[in-house]
Structure formats: structure tokens, C-alpha cells
Tab-separated table of C-alpha atoms in Angstrom:
chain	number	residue	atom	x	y	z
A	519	UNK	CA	38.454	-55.424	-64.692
A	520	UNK	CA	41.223	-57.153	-65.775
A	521	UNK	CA	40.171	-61.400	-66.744
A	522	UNK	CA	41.049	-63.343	-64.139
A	523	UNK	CA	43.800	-65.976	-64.535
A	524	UNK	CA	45.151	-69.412	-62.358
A	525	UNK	CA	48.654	-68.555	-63.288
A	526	UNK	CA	51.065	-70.747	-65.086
A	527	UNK	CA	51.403	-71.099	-68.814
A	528	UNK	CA	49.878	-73.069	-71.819
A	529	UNK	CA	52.961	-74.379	-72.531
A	530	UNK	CA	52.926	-75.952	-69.028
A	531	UNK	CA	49.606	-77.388	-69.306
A	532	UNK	CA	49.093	-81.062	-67.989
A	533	UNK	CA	48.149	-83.548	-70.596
A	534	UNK	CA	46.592	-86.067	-67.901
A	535	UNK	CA	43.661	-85.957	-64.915
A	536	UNK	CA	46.453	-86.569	-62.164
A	537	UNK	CA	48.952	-83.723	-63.651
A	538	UNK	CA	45.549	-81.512	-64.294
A	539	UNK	CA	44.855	-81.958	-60.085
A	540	UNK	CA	48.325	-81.361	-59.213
A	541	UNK	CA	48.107	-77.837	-60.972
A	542	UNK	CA	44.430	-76.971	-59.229
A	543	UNK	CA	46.139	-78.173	-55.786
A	544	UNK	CA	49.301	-75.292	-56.229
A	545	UNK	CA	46.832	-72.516	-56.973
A	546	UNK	CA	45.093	-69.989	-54.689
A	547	UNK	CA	43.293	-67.889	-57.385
A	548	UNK	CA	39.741	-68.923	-58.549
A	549	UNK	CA	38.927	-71.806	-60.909
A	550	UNK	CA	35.552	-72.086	-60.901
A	551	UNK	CA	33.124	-69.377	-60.010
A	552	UNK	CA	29.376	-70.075	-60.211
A	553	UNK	CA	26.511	-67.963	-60.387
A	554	UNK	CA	22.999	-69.151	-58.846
A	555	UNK	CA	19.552	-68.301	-60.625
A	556	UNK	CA	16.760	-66.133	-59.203
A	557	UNK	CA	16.341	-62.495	-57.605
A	558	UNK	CA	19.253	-62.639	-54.956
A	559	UNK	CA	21.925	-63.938	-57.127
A	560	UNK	CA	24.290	-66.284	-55.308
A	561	UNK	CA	28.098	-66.567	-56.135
A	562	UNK	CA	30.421	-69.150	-55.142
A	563	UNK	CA	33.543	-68.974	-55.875
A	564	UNK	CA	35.642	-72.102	-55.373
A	565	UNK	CA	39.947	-72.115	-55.925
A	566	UNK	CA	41.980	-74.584	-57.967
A	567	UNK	CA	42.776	-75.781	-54.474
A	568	UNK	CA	39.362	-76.228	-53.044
A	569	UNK	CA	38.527	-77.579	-56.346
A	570	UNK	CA	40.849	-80.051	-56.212
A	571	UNK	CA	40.289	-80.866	-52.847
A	572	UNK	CA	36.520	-81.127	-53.566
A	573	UNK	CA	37.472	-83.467	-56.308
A	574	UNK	CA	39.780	-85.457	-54.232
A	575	UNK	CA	36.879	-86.363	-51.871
A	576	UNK	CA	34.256	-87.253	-54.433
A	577	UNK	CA	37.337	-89.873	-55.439
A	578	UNK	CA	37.342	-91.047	-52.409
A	579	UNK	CA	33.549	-91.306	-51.857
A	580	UNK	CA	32.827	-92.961	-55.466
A	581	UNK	CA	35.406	-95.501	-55.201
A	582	UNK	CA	34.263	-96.708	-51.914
A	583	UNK	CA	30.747	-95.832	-52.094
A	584	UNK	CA	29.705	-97.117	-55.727
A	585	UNK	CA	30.091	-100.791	-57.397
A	586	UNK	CA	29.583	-99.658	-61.051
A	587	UNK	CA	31.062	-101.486	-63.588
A	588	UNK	CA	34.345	-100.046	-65.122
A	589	UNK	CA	32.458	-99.516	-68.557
A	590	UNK	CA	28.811	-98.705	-67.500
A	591	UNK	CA	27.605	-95.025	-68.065
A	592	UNK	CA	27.471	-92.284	-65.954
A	593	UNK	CA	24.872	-89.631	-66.529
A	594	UNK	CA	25.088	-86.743	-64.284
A	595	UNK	CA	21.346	-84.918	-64.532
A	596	UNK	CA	22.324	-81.642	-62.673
A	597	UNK	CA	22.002	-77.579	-63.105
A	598	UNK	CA	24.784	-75.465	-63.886
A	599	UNK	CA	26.260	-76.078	-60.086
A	600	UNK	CA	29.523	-75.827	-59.011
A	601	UNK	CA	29.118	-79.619	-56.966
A	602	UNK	CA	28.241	-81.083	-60.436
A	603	UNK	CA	31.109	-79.679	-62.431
A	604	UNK	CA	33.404	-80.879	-58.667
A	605	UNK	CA	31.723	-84.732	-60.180
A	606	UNK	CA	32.234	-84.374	-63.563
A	607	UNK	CA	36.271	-83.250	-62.649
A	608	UNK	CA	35.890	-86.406	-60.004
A	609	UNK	CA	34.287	-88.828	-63.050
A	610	UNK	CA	36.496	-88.413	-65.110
A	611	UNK	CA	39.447	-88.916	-63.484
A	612	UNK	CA	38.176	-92.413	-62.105
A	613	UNK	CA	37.896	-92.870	-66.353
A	614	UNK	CA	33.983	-93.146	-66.210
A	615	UNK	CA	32.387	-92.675	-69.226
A	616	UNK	CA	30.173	-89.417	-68.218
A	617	UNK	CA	27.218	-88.087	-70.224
A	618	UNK	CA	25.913	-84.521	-68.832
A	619	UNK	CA	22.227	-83.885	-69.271
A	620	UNK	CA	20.753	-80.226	-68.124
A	621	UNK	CA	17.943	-80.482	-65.940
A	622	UNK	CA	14.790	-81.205	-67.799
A	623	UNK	CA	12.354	-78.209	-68.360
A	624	UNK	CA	9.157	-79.811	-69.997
A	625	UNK	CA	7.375	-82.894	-70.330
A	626	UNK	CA	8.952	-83.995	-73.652
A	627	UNK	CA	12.385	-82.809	-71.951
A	628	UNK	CA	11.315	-85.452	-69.391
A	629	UNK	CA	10.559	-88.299	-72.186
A	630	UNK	CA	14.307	-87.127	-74.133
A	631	UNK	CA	15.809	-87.922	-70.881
A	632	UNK	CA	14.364	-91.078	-70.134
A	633	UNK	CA	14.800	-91.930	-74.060
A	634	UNK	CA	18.845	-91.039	-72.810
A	635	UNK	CA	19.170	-92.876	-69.785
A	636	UNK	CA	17.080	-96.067	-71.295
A	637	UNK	CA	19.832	-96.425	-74.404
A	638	UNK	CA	22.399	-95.617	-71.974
A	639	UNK	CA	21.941	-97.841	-69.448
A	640	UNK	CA	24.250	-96.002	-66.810
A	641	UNK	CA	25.430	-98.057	-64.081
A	642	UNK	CA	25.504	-94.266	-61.691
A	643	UNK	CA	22.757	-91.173	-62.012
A	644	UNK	CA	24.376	-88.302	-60.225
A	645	UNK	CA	21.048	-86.095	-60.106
A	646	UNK	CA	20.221	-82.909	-58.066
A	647	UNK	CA	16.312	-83.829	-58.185
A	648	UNK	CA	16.248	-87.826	-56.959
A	649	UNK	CA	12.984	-87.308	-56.312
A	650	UNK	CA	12.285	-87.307	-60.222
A	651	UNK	CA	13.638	-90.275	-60.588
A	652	UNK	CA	12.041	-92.037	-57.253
A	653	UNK	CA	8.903	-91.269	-57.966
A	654	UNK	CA	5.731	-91.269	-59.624
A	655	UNK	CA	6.793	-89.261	-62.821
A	656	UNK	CA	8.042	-90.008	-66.126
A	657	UNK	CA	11.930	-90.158	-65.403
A	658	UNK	CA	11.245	-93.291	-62.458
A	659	UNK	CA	11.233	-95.448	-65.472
A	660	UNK	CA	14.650	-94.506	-66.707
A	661	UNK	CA	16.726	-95.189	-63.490
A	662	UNK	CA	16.255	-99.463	-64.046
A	663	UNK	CA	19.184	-100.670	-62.656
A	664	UNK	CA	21.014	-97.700	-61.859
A	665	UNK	CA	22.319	-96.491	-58.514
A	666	UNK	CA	21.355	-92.707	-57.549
A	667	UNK	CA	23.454	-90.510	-55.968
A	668	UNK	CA	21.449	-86.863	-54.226
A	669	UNK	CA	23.651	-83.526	-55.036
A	670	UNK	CA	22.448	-80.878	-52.536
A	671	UNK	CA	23.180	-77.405	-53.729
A	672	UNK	CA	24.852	-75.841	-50.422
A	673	UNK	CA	28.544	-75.223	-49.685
A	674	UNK	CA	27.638	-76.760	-45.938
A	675	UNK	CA	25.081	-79.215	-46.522
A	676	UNK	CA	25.117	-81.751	-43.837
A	677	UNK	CA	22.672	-84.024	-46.055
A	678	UNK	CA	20.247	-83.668	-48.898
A	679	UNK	CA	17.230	-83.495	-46.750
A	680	UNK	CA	18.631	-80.905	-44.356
A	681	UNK	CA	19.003	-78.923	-47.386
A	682	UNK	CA	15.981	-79.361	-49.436
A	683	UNK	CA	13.505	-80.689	-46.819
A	684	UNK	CA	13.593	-84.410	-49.203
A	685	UNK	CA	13.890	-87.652	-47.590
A	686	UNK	CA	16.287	-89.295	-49.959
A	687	UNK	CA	15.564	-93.828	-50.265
A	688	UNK	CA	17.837	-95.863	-47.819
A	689	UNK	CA	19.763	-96.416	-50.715
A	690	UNK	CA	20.703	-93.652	-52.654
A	691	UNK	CA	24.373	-92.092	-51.508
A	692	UNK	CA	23.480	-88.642	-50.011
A	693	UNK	CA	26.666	-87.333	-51.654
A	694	UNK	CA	27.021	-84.272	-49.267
A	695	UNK	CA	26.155	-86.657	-45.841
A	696	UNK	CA	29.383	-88.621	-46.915
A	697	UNK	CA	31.956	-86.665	-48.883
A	698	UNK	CA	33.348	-84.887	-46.034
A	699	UNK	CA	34.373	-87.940	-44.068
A	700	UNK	CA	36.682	-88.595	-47.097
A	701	UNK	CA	40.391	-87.647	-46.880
A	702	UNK	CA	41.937	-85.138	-48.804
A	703	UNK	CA	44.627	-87.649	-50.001
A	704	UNK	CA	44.055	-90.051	-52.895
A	705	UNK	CA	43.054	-93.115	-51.673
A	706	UNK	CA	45.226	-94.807	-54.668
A	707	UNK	CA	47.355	-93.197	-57.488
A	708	UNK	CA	45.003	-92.397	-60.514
A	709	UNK	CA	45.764	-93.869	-63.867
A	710	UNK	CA	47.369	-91.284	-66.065
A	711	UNK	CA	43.989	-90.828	-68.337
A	712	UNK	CA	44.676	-88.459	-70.823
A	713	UNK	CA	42.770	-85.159	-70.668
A	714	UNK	CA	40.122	-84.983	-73.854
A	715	UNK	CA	40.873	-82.103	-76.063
A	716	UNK	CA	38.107	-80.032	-77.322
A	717	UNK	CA	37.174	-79.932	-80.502
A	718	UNK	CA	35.988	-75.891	-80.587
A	719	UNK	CA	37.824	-73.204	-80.039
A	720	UNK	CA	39.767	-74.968	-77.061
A	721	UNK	CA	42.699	-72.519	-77.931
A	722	UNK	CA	41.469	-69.095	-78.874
A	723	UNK	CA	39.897	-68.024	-75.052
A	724	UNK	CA	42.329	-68.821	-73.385
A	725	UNK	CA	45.388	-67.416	-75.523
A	726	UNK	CA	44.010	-64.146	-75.347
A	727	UNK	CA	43.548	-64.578	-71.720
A	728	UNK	CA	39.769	-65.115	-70.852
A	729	UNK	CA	38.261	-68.268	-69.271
A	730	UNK	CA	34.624	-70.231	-70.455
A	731	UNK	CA	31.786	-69.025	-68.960
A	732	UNK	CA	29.079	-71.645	-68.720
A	733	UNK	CA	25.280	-71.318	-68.968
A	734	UNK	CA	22.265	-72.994	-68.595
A	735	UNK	CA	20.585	-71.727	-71.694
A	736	UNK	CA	21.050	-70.713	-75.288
A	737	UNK	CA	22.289	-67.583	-75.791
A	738	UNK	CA	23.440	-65.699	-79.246
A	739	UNK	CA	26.068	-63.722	-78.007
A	740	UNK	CA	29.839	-62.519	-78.571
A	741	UNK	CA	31.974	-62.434	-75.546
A	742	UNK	CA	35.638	-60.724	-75.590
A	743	UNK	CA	38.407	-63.011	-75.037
A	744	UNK	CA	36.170	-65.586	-73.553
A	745	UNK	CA	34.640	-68.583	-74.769
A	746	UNK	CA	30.779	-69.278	-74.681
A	747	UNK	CA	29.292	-72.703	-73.755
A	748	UNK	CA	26.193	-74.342	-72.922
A	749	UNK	CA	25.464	-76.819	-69.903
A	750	UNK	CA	25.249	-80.093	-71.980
A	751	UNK	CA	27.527	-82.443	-73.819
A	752	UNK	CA	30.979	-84.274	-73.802
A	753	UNK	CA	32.152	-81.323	-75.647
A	754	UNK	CA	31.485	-78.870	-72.838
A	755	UNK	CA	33.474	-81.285	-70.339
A	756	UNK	CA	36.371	-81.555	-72.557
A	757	UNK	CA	36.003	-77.354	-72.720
A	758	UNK	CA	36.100	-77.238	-68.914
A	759	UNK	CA	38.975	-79.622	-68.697
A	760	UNK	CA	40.888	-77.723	-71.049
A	761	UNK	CA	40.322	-74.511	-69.487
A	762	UNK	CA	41.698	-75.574	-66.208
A	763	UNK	CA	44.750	-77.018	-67.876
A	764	UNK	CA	45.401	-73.989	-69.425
A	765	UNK	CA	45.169	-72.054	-66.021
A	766	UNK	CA	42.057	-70.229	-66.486
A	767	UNK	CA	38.616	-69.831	-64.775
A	768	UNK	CA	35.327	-71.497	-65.563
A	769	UNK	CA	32.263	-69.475	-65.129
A	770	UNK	CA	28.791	-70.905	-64.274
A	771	UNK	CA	25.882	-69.086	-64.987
A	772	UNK	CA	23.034	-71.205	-63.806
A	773	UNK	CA	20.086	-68.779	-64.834
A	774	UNK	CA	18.959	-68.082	-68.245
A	775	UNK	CA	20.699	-64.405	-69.437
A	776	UNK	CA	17.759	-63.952	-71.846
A	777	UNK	CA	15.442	-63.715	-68.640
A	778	UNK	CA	17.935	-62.420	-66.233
A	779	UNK	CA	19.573	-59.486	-68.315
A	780	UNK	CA	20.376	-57.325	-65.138
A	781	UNK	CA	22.139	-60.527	-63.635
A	782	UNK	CA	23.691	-61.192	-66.584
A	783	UNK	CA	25.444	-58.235	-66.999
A	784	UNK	CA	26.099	-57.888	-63.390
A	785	UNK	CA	28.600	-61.438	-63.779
A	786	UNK	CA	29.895	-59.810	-67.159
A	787	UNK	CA	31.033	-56.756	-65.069
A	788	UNK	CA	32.281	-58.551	-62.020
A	789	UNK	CA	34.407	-61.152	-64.028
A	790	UNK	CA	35.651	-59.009	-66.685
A	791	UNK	CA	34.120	-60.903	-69.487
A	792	UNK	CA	34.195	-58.343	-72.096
């Protein structure tokens, strides 16, 4: 199968968030394509467009919805999910500082994340398990002052508890109840924040025409003309954001290819990452 591509050129490619979602909103093809864990393998596959316009609402619902202060923290605690990396493309372009922590596993995952959130102090927690942090366990202790907002992992969620079956507090921002009653204009020009470069490889994928496929879990492995990342980091957001400028697809794999090999190599043959 031939790699799939957004169009355009790399010497094209916008150097800022606004000229980034102008190039998602002209193009049809896929952007983002995401991969959901267990034995009936979901795929989603969003295009620059619906990325964009996905993007363009979370705008709209974070500036009106959220009083953070212009240099607290953002830490988005999500899976591999094509809603979080929708926030993270929606974060950034507000210019919120946004730290990306993969879901804990463990109870000393737990503790690192608390440790995280406690030195961070982040005004936001964008989370796809509020209860975690609502609740009895370990992580409660790390929101403090924070506000929570619920990601829901359906394409039609009509709220977080319709979803999961989760009552979410009166005051956490149920982020799927409220982003569709957001236009899918700007409320405001964005400020021409540059796009961060990354620091690895940011070049070689996509000049040889292959995208970044994303996953959830450490894997040793050599992919064709693609480029290999794990779910974590500022340098995995930069990767993402580079990608798209450079008109190719990111690829979310949000089960763990060492335990899934058969769905592993099922997304390797149906997005021609070889």
C-alpha cells in the first residue's frame, strides 16, 4: 500500500499554529488515524479538516469554559486517543504550556504522576479517568487547585457519563457535553505562536514520505519510511506538530504491539508502514 500523504509540500509547510490549521482545514485526506486497544480493534480515522474543525471547537470551549492563568500548566493525563491529540493541537495553539502524561499503569506510576502534577502545579488536567483524580486514590491529592476537564472516548458522545456510565462533579467541564455547541469559526484570531520543531528525526519520515505512528508502549522496532514515537513528552507533541506541517499522517496505536502482535501488524498492513 502506498503511505498515505495530506498533500502539499515541505517547502510549503506553515511555521505557526494558525498557518498549521489553515493547511488541516484545505485537506480531505487523513491526518490522524487512531487505533483502539483490545480484541475488536477500533479505527478512527479523522481528516485534516475534521481535525481542524475538532480543534477549532476545543478553542472555542477552553477559552470560554476555563479561567487558567496564561502561564499555569496544562497536563493532559490521557491514552493514545484521537480527542487527546484534537487538545493537545487545541493547547497549543491557545500557547498553553502542555505536559502529556500516558495513563498510569501501576501504583508507583500513580505516585510519578502525582510527584508530576504536585511540581507542576497545572492550572487545567485534561484526563480521560476524572474519577482518579476525584476520588479516594492516590492521584486525588495531585489535582489541588486544578480544574478537571472529562475526555470521553466516543466520536458521538453526548457526555462523559452517557459514555462511560461515570457521574462526572458539578464542576468539572464534560468536554464532549459542551464542545459541540461551539462554532466552527475562531472565536478571535490566534496569536501567530510559532510551531516547536522537533529535536529527532523531525525530517527524515517525512522526506521519504511516511508519517509518525504513535504508541502507547515501548517498542524496539524499525519502521520503513516512518518515524516511531511513544505517547509521552513535549518531544512527541513537537513530532506530531511537525508531521502535520509537513502534510503527513499521524498514527495512534493505543494498545501495546508487544501484546497485540496480530493487531499490530494488521495497522502496519492497512497504513503501509513498511
Amino acid at each position: 500500500m502506498t503511505p498515505i500523504t495530506l498533500g502539499g509540500s515541505a517547502a510549503q509547510a506553515p511555521q505557526n499554529f494558525p498557518a498549521l490549521l489553515d493547511l488541516l482545514e484545505s485537506r480531505p485526506q487523513p491526518a490522524l488515524i487512531w487505533y483502539g486497544a483490545g480484541e475488536n480493534q477500533e479505527r478512527v480515522e479523522l481528516s485534516g479538516r475534521v481535525l481542524q474543525n475538532w480543534a477549532v471547537k476545543l478553542i472555542g470551549l477552553f477559552s470560554q469554559e476555563t479561567e487558567i492563568d496564561e502561564d499555569a500548566p496544562v497536563l493532559v493525563d490521557a491514552a493514545p486517543h484521537w480527542k487527546a491529540a484534537a487538545v493537545l493541537l487545541a493547547a497549543g495553539a491557545l500557547g498553553w504550556r502542555t505536559t502529556l502524561s500516558a495513563p498510569a499503569a501501576a501504583q508507583d506510576d500513580a505516585e510519578a504522576l502525582v510527584s508530576l502534577a504536585s511540581g507542576l502545579e497545572p492550572g487545567l488536567i485534561i484526563t480521560d479517568r476524572p474519577d482518579a483524580w476525584t476520588g479516594a486514590g492516590p492521584m486525588a491529592s495531585g489535582l489541588g487547585e486544578a480544574e478537571l476537564a472529562a475526555l470521553s472516548p466516543g466520536l458521538l458522545d453526548a457526555s462523559f457519563e452517557e459514555s462511560t456510565g461515570e457521574r462526572l462533579p458539578a464542576w468539572a467541564l464534560d468536554i464532549s457535553a459542551e464542545v459541540r455547541q461551539h462554532p466552527d469559526q475562531l472565536p478571535a484570531p490566534l496569536p501567530p505562536l510559532a510551531l516547536p520543531g522537533a529535536t529527532t528525526g523531525a525530517e527524515s519520515g517525512a522526506a521519504a514520505g511516511g508519517g509518525l505512528v504513535v504508541v502507547g508502549a515501548a517498542i524496539e522496532t524499525s519502521l520503513k519510511d516512518w518515524r516511531l514515537a511513544r505517547w509521552a513528552g513535549e518531544e512527541l507533541f513537537a513530532q506530531m506538530l511537525q508531521t502535520w506541517a509537513q502534510s503527513r499522517p499521524v498514527v495512534l496505536f493505543q494498545g501495546d504491539p508487544a501484546a497485540q502482535p496480530e493487531a499490530w501488524e494488521q495497522m502496519l498492513r492497512n497504513e503501509g508502514v513498511r
